[in-house]
Coordinates of C-alpha atoms in Angstrom, one line a residue:
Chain D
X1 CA 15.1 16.4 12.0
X2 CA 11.9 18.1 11.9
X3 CA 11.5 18.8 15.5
X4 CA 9.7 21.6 16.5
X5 CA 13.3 22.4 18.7
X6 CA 14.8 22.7 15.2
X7 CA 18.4 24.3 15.5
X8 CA 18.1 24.0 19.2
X9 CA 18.5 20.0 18.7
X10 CA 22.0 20.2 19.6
X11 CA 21.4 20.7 23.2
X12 CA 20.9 18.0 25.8
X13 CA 17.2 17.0 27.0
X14 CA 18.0 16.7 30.5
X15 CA 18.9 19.7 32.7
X16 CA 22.8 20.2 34.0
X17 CA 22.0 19.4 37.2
X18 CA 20.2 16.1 36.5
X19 CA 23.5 15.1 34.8
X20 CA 25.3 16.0 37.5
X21 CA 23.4 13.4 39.5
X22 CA 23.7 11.0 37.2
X23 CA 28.0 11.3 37.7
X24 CA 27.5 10.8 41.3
X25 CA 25.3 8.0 41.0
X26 CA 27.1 6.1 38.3
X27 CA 30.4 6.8 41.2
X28 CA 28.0 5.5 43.9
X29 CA 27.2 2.6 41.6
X30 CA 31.2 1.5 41.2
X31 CA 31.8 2.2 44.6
X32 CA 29.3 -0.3 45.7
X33 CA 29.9 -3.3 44.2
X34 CA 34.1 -2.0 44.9
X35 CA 33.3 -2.3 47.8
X36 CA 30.9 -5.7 47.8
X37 CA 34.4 -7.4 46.3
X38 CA 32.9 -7.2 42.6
X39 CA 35.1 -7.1 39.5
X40 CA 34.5 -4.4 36.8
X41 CA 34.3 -6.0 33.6
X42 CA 33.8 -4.8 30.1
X43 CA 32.9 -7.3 27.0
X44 CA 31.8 -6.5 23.5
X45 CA 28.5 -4.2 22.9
X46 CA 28.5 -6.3 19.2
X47 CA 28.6 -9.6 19.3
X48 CA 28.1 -12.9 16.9
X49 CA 25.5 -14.0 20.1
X50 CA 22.0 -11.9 20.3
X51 CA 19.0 -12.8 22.9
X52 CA 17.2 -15.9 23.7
X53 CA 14.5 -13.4 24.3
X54 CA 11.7 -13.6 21.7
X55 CA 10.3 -10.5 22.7
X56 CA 13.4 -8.8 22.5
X57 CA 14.7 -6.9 18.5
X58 CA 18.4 -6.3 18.2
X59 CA 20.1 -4.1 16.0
X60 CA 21.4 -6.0 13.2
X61 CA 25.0 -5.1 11.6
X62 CA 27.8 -6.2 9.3
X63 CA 31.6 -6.3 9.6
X64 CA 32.8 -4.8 6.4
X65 CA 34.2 -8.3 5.0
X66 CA 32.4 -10.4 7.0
X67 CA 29.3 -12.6 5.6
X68 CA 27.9 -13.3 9.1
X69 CA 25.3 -11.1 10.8
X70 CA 26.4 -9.1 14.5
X71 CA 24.5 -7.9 17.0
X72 CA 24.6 -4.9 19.3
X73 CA 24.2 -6.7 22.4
X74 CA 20.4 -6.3 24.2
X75 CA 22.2 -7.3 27.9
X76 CA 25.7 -8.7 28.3
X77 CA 24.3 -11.5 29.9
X78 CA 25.9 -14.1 27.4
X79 CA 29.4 -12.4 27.7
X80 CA 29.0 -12.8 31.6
X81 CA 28.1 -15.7 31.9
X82 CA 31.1 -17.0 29.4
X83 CA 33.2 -15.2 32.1
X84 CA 31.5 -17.1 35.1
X85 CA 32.1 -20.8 33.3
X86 CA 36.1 -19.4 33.0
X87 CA 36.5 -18.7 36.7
X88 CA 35.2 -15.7 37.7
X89 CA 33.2 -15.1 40.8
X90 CA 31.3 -11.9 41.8
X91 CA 31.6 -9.7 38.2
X92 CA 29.5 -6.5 37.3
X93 CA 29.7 -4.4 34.6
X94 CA 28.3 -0.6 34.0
X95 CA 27.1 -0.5 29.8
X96 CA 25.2 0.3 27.3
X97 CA 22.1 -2.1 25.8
X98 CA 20.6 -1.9 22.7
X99 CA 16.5 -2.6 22.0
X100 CA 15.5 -2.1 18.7
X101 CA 11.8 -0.2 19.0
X102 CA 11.5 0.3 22.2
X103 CA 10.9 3.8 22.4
X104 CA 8.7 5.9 25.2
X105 CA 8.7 8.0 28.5
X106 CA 10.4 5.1 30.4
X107 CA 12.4 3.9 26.8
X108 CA 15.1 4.4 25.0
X109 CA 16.9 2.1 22.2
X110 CA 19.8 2.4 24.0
X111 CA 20.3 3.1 27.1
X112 CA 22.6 2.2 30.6
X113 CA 22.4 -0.8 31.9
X114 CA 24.0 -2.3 35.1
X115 CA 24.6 -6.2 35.6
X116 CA 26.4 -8.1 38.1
X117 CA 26.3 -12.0 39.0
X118 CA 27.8 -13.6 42.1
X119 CA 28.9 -17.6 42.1
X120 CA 26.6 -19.4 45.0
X121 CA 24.5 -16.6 45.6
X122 CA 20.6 -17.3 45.6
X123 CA 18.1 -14.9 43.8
X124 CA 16.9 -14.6 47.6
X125 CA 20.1 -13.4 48.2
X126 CA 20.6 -11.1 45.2
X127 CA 17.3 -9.5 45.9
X128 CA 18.9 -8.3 49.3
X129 CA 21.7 -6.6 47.5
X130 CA 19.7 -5.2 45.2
X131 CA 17.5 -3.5 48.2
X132 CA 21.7 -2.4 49.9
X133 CA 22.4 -0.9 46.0
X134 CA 18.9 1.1 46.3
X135 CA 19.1 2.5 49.3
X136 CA 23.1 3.5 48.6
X137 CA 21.9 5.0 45.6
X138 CA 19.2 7.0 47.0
X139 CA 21.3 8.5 50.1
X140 CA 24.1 9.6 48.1
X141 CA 21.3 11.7 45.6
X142 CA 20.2 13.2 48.5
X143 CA 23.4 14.0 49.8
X144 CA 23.7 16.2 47.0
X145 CA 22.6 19.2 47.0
X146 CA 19.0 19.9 44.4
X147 CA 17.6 16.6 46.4
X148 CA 14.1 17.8 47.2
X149 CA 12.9 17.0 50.7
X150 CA 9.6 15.0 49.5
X151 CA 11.7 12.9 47.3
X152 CA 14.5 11.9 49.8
X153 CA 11.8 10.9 52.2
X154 CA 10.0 8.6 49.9
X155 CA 13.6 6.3 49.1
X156 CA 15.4 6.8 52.5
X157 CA 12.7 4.8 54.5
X158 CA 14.5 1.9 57.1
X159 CA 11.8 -0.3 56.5
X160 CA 12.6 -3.3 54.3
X161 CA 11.6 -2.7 50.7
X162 CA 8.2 -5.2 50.0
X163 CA 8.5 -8.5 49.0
X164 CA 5.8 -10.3 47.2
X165 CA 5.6 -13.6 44.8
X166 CA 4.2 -12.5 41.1
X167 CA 1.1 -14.9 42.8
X168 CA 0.4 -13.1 46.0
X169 CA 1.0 -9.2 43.2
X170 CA -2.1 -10.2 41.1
X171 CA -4.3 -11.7 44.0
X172 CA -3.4 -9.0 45.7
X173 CA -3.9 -6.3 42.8
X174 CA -6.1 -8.0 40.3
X175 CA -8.4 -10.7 42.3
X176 CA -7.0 -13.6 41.3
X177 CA -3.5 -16.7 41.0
X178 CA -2.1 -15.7 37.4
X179 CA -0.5 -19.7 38.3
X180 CA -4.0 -21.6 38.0
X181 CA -6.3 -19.6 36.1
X182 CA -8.3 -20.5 33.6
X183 CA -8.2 -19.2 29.8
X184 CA -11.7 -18.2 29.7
X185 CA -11.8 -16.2 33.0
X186 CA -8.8 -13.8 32.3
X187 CA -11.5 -11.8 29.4
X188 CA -13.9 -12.0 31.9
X189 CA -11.6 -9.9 34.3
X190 CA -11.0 -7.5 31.9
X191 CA -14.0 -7.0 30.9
X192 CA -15.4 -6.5 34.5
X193 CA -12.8 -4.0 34.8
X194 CA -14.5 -1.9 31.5
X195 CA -10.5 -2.4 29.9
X196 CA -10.7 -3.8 26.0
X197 CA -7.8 -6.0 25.2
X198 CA -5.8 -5.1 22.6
X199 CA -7.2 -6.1 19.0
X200 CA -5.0 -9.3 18.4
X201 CA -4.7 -10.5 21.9
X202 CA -5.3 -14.3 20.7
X203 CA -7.4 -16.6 23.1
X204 CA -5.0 -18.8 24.2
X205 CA -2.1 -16.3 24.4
X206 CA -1.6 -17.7 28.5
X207 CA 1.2 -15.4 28.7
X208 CA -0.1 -12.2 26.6
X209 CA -2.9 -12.4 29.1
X210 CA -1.4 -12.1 31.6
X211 CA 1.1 -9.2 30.9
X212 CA -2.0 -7.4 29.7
X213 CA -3.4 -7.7 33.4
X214 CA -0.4 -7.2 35.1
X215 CA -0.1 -3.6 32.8
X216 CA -3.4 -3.1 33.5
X217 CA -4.3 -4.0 37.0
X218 CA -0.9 -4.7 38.8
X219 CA 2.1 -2.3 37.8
X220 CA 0.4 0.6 38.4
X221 CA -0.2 -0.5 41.8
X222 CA 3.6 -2.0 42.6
X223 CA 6.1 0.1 45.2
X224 CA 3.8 2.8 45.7
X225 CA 5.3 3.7 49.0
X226 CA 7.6 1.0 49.6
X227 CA 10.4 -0.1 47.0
X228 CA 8.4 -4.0 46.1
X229 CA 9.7 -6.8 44.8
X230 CA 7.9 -9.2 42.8
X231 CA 9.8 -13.0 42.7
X232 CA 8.6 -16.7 41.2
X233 CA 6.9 -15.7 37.7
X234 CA 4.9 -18.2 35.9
X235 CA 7.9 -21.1 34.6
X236 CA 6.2 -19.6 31.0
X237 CA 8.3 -16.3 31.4
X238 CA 11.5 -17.9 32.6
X239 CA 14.2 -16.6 29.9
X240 CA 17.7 -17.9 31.4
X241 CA 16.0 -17.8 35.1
X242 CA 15.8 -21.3 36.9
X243 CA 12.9 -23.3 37.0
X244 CA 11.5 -24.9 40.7
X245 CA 9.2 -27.5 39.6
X246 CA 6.6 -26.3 42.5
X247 CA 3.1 -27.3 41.7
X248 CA 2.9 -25.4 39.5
X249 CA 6.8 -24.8 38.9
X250 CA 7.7 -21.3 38.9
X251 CA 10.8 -19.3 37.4
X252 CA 13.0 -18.1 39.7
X253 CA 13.2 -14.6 38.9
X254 CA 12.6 -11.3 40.6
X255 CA 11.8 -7.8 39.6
X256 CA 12.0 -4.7 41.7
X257 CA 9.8 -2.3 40.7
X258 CA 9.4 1.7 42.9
X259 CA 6.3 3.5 41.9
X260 CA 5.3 1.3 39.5
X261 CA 8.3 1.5 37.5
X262 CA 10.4 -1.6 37.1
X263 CA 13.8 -1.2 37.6
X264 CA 15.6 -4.7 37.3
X265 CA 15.0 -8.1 36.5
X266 CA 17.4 -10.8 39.0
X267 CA 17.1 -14.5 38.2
X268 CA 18.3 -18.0 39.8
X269 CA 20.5 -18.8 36.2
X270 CA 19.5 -21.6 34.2
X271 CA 22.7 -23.8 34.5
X272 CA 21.3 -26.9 32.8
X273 CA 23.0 -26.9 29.1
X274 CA 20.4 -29.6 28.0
X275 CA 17.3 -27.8 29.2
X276 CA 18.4 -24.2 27.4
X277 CA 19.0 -26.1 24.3
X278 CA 15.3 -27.2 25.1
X279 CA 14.3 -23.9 25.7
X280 CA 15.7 -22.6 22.5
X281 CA 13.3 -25.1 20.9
X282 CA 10.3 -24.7 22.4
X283 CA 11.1 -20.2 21.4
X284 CA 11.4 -20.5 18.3
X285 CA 10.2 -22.4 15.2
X286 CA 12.0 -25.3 13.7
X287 CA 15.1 -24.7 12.3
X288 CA 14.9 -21.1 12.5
X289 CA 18.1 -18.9 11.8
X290 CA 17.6 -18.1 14.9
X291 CA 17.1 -21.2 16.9
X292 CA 20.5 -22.7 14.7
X293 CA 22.2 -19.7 15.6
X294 CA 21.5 -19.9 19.6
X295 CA 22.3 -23.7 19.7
X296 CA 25.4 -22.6 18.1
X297 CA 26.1 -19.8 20.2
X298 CA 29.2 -19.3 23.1
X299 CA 26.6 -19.5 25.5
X300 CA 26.0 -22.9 25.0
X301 CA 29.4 -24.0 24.5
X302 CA 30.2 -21.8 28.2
X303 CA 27.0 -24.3 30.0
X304 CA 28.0 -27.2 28.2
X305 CA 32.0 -26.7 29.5
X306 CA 30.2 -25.8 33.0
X307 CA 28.2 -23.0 34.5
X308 CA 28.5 -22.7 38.4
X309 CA 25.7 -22.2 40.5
X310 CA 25.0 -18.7 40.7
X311 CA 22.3 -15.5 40.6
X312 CA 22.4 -12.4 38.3
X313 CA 20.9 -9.0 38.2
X314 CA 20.0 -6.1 35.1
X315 CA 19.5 -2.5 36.5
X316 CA 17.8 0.1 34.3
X317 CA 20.2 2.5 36.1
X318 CA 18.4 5.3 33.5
X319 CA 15.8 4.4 35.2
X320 CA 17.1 4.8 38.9
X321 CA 18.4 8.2 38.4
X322 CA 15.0 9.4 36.7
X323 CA 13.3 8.9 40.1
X324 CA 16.2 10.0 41.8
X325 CA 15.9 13.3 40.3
X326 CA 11.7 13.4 40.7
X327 CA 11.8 13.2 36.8
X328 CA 9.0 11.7 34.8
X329 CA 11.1 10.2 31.9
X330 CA 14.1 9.4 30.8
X331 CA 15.0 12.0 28.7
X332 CA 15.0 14.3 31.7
X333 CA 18.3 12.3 32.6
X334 CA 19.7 11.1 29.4
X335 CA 22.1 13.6 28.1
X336 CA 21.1 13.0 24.1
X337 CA 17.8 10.5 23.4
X338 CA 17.3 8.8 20.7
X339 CA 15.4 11.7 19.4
X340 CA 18.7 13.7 19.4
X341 CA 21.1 10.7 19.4
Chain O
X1 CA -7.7 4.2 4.5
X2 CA -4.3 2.9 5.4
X3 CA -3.8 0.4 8.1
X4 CA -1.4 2.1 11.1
X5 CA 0.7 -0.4 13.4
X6 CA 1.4 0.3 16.9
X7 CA 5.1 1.5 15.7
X8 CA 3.7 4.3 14.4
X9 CA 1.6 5.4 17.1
X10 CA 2.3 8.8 18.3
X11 CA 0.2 12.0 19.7
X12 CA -1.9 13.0 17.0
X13 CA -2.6 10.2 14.8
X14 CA -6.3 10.2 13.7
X15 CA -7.7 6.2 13.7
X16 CA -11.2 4.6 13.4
X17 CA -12.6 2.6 16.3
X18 CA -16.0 1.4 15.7
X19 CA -16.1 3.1 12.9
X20 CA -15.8 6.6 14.5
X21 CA -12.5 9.3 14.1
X22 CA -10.3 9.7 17.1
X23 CA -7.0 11.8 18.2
X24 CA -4.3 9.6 19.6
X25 CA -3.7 12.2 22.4
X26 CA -1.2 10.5 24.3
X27 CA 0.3 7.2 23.4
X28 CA 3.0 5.1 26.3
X29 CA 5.1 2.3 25.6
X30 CA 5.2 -0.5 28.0
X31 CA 7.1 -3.7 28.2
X32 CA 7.1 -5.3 31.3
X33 CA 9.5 -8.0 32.2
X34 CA 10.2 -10.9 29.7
X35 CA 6.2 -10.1 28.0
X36 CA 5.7 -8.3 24.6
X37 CA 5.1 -4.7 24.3
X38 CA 2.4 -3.1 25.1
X39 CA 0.9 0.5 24.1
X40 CA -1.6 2.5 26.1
X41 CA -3.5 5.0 24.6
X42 CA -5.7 7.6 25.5
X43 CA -8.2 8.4 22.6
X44 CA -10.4 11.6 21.8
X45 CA -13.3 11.0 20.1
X46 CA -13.6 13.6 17.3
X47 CA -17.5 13.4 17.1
X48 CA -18.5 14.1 20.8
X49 CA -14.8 15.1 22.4
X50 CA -15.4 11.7 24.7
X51 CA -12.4 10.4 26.0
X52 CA -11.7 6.7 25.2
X53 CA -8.4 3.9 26.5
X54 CA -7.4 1.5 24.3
X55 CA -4.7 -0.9 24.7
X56 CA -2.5 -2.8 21.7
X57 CA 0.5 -4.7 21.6
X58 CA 2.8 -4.9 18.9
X59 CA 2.3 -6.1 15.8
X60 CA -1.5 -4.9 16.2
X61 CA -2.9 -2.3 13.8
X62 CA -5.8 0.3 13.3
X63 CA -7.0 2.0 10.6
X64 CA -6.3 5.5 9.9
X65 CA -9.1 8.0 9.5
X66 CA -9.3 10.1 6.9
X67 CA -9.2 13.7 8.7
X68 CA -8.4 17.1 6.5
X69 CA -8.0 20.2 7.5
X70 CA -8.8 23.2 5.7
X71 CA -9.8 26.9 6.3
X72 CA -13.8 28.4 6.5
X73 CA -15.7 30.8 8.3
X74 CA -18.6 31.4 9.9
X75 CA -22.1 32.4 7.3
X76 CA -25.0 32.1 9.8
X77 CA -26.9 30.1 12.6
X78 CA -30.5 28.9 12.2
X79 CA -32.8 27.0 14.2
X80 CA -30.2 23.8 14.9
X81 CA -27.3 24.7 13.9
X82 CA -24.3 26.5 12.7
X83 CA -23.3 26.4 9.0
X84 CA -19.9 27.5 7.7
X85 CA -18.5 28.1 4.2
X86 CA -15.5 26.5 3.2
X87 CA -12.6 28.4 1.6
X88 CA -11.5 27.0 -1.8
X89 CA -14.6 25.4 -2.5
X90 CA -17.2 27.9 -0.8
X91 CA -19.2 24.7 0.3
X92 CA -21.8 25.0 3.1
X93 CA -21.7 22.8 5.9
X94 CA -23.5 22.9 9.2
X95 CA -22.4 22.0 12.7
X96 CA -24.5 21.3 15.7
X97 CA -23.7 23.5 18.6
X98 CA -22.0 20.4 20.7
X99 CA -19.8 20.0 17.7
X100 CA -18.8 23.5 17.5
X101 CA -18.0 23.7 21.2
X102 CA -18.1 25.9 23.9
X103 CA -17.4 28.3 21.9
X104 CA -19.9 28.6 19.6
X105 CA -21.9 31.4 21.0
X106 CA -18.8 34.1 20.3
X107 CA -19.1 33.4 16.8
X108 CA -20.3 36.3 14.6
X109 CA -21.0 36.3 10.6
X110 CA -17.5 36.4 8.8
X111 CA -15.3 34.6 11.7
X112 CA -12.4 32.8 10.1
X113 CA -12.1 29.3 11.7
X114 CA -10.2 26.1 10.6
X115 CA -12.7 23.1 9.4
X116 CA -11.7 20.0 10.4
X117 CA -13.3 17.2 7.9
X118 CA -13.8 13.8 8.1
X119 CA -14.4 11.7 4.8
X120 CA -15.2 15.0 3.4
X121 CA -17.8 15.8 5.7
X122 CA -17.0 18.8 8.4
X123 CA -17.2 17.5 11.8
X124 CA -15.4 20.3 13.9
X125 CA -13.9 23.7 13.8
X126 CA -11.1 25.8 15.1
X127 CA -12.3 29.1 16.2
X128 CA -9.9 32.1 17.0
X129 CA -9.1 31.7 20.5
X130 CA -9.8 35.3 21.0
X131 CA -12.9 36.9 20.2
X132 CA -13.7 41.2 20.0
X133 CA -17.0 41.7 20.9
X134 CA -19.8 44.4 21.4
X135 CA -21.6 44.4 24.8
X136 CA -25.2 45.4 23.8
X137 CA -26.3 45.6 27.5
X138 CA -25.2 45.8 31.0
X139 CA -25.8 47.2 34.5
X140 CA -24.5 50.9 34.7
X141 CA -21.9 50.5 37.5
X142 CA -22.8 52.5 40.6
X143 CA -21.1 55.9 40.9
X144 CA -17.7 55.5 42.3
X145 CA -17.9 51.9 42.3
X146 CA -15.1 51.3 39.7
X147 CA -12.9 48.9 41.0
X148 CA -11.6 46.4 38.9
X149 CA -12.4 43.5 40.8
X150 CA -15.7 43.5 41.0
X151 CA -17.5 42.1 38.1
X152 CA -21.0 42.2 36.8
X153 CA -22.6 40.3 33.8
X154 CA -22.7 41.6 30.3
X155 CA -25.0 40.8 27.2
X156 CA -22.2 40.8 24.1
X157 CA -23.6 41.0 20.4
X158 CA -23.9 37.3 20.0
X159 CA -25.8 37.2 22.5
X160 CA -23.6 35.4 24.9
X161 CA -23.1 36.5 28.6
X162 CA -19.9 37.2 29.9
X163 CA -18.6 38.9 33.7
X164 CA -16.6 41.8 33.2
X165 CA -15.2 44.4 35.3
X166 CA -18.0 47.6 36.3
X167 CA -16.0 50.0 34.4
X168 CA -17.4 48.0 31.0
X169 CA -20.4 50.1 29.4
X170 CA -23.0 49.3 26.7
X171 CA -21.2 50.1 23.1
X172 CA -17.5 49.2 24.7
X173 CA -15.9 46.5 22.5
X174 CA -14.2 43.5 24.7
X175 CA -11.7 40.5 24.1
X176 CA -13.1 37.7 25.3
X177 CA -11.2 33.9 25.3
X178 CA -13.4 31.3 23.4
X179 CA -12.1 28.7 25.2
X180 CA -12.5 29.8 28.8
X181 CA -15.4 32.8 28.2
X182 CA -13.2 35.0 30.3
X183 CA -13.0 38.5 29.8
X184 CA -9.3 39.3 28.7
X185 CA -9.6 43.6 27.3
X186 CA -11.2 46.4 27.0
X187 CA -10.5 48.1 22.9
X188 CA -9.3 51.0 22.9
X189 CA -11.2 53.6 20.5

């Protein structure tokens, strides 16, 4: 390591009391969803199963004797779901992810994820406890002692957090429906806004478009004094979320995002075996390792043998302690980053 | 020059945009929602110390700009500009003042500074971030007016003007900061 810290590289990057936070958070955490009737579950961090997610690099191992490739798990959504389709109802689970690259103030490779999913429960629903397991979170920090003033008053609010469809965030934010718009315009936007697009930003990338303009023009603006949710993204940007054929059909998925960080991603789940395997197709190219391997995976055999209705949730819960604390990146709350993992 | 992807972008790389140098001064990672990463980056140009934002996603690349650094010093100033003489090679090159900086009117013959070239050519310098100086003229302070905090202008050697404290006489030598043009010491002796 060629840090400028050099010997000191042993110590941890966020300050004791930080971590102390975190403890009582990650106990307000367990206690909630105790106490919402949830069942803690653990599955395996590697896995034969890796993403549907496109976007999304795992870290790629070996067993020792083995000849097939495993996967440090990027959520635990597969495992959770395999666990929904053998009974279970209202499950959550406090781990570890794993994102290959992703590395930055609001980034680490791996980091602490929280996920849960409830049978019969409607993203509507989930976004609700989402806004309880906020608030919870937030009065416990600043119960404890090293809470500043300032920052308890911004989290503790009464009012309902915001709620606004990805639609209403850009008109809103940006001018104009991300749903209808045409190719041609979005460059036009940006370019009224002085903001170059990145050098290989390809013409008819609908979707790379628009998460350009949504960095740009929309995130920043997102739960600035009110926790906000953003729900019903374009049905391009569905993952495993549910599609409402609307005109035009939108996923159902939500994200919460506080001060223009996001902080989870909830979604309707896709229950329709026939339509992931569809999914899977349209994702990646023909008979990709990839695409053979996902239509192969447990996930499809779990859908196939029968997925109940139900809604699911990811927490960055890095990420919720970080503004907890009034700290301006993870590694303020992460005991050893990547950097010093 | 080499091509550099957006997973090496960190604080500090040197790139070309429109075929001019910049310093990647800070460089975030986004990745919203289900999208594909995204990298924001705030750019100084090395020419005219503009600040530029640029925005890539992965698997986009720049090119790299071919920045040295090496050691010089100061040899004289004529009519436009500044010329140094580098260190090894004992090269002249001249600066305009812009490029030099702010700071360009504490430099006197002989001032070490680092060169900063770009395809060979020298396009900046690193001057000393302190400075002594002579003061060649200034006010006499009234009798008994001595405090410290008041402050009067002085004329140093270079030729730059400076506020110092009325205790500070014609002859004195002074420590001035080249980057902010404050007063920092009277020198003892």
């Amino acid at each position: 390591m060629s840090s400028v810290a050099g010997e000191r590289d042993f110590l941890p990057t966020a300050p004791i009391e930080n971590l102390r936070l975190r403890a009582a958070l990650l106990e307000a955490v367990r206690a909630f969803f105790r106490d919402s009737g949830y069942l803690e579950v653990e599955t395996p961090l590697l896995s034969a199963d890796a993403t549907i997610d496109p976007n999304l690099s795992p870290f790629v191992t070996r067993y020792l004797h083995g000849n097939s490739e495993l996967y440090l798990q990027t959520s635990p959504e597969f495992a959770m779901k395999r666990l929904l389709a053998a009974g279970h109802t209202a499950i959550y689970q406090v781990t570890h992810a794993f994102r290959n690259g992703e590395i930055g103030r609001l980034h680490n490779p791996e980091y602490t994820i929280v996920e849960w999913y409830r049978v019969d429960d409607t993203y509507r629903q989930q976004m609700g406890v989402v806004e309880e397991l906020v608030r919870h979170v937030f009065m416990v920090s600043r119960a404890k002692a090293g809470a500043s003033k300032e920052r308890a008053q911004a989290f503790t609010t009464s009012r309902p957090f915001g709620r606004l469809s990805y639609k209403e965030a850009f008109e809103r934010h940006a001018g104009f429906d991300p749903l209808t718009i045409g190719l041609e315009e979005m460059p036009k936007i940006a370019a009224s806004r002085g903001t170059v697009p990145p050098p290989g930003l390809a013409a008819d990338d609908r979707d790379g478009w628009l998460n350009f303009l949504l960095v740009e023009m929309v995130e920043p603006n997102l739960g600035q004094n009110l926790p906000e949710f953003v729900y019903d993204y374009p049905s391009s940007q569905a993952a495993l979320a549910r599609i409402r054929r609307d005109d035009p059909p939108v996923a159902e998925r939500f994200e919460l995002y506080i001060r223009g960080i996001e902080i989870c991603n909830g979604y309707q789940e896709l229950t329709d075996c026939e339509e992931l395997r569809e999914r899977i197709r349209e994702c990646f190219p023909d008979s990709s390792s990839t695409m053979k391997r996902l239509l192969n995976s447990r996930l499809i055999d779990a859908m196939e043998a029968g997925l109940p209705e139900c809604s699911g949730v990811a927490l960055g819960f890095d990420r919720l302690v970080m503004l907890a604390a009034g700290a301006e990146s993870l590694a303020e709350v992460m005991p050893f980053p990547f950097s010093r993992a | 020059m080499s091509m550099i992807s957006t997973s090496d972008f960190r604080k500090g790389i040197k790139i070309l945009i429109d075929g001019r140098p910049y310093l990647m001064e800070t460089c975030e990672f986004r990745k919203p929602g289900k999208g594909q990463a995204i990298y924001k980056t705030k750019l100084r140009n090395l020419l005219d110390n503009t600040l530029l934002d640029r925005t890539y996603k992965s698997d986009d690349s720049v090119e790299g700009a071919d920045i040295r650094e090496g050691k010089g010093s100061f040899l004289f100033k004529d009519k436009t500009s500044f010329v140094f003489m580098d260190a090894n090679t004992y090269e002249q090159h001249s600066l305009t003042p812009e490029a030099v900086g702010e700071g360009h009117t504490y430099l006197v013959e002989g001032t070490e500074c680092g060169m900063i070239y770009w395809n060979d050519r020298l396009i900046g310098v690193m001057m000393p971030n302190h400075m002594v100086l002579e003061v060649i003229y200034t006010e006499q302070a009234p009798r008994g007016n001595t405090a410290t905090n008041v402050q009067k202008p002085a004329t140093l050697e270079t030729g730059a003007t400076v506020n110092v404290p009325a205790f500070i006489n014609i002859g004195d030598k002074i420590r001035v900061d080249t980057r902010t043009g404050e007063y920092l010491e009277r020198m003892k002796g």
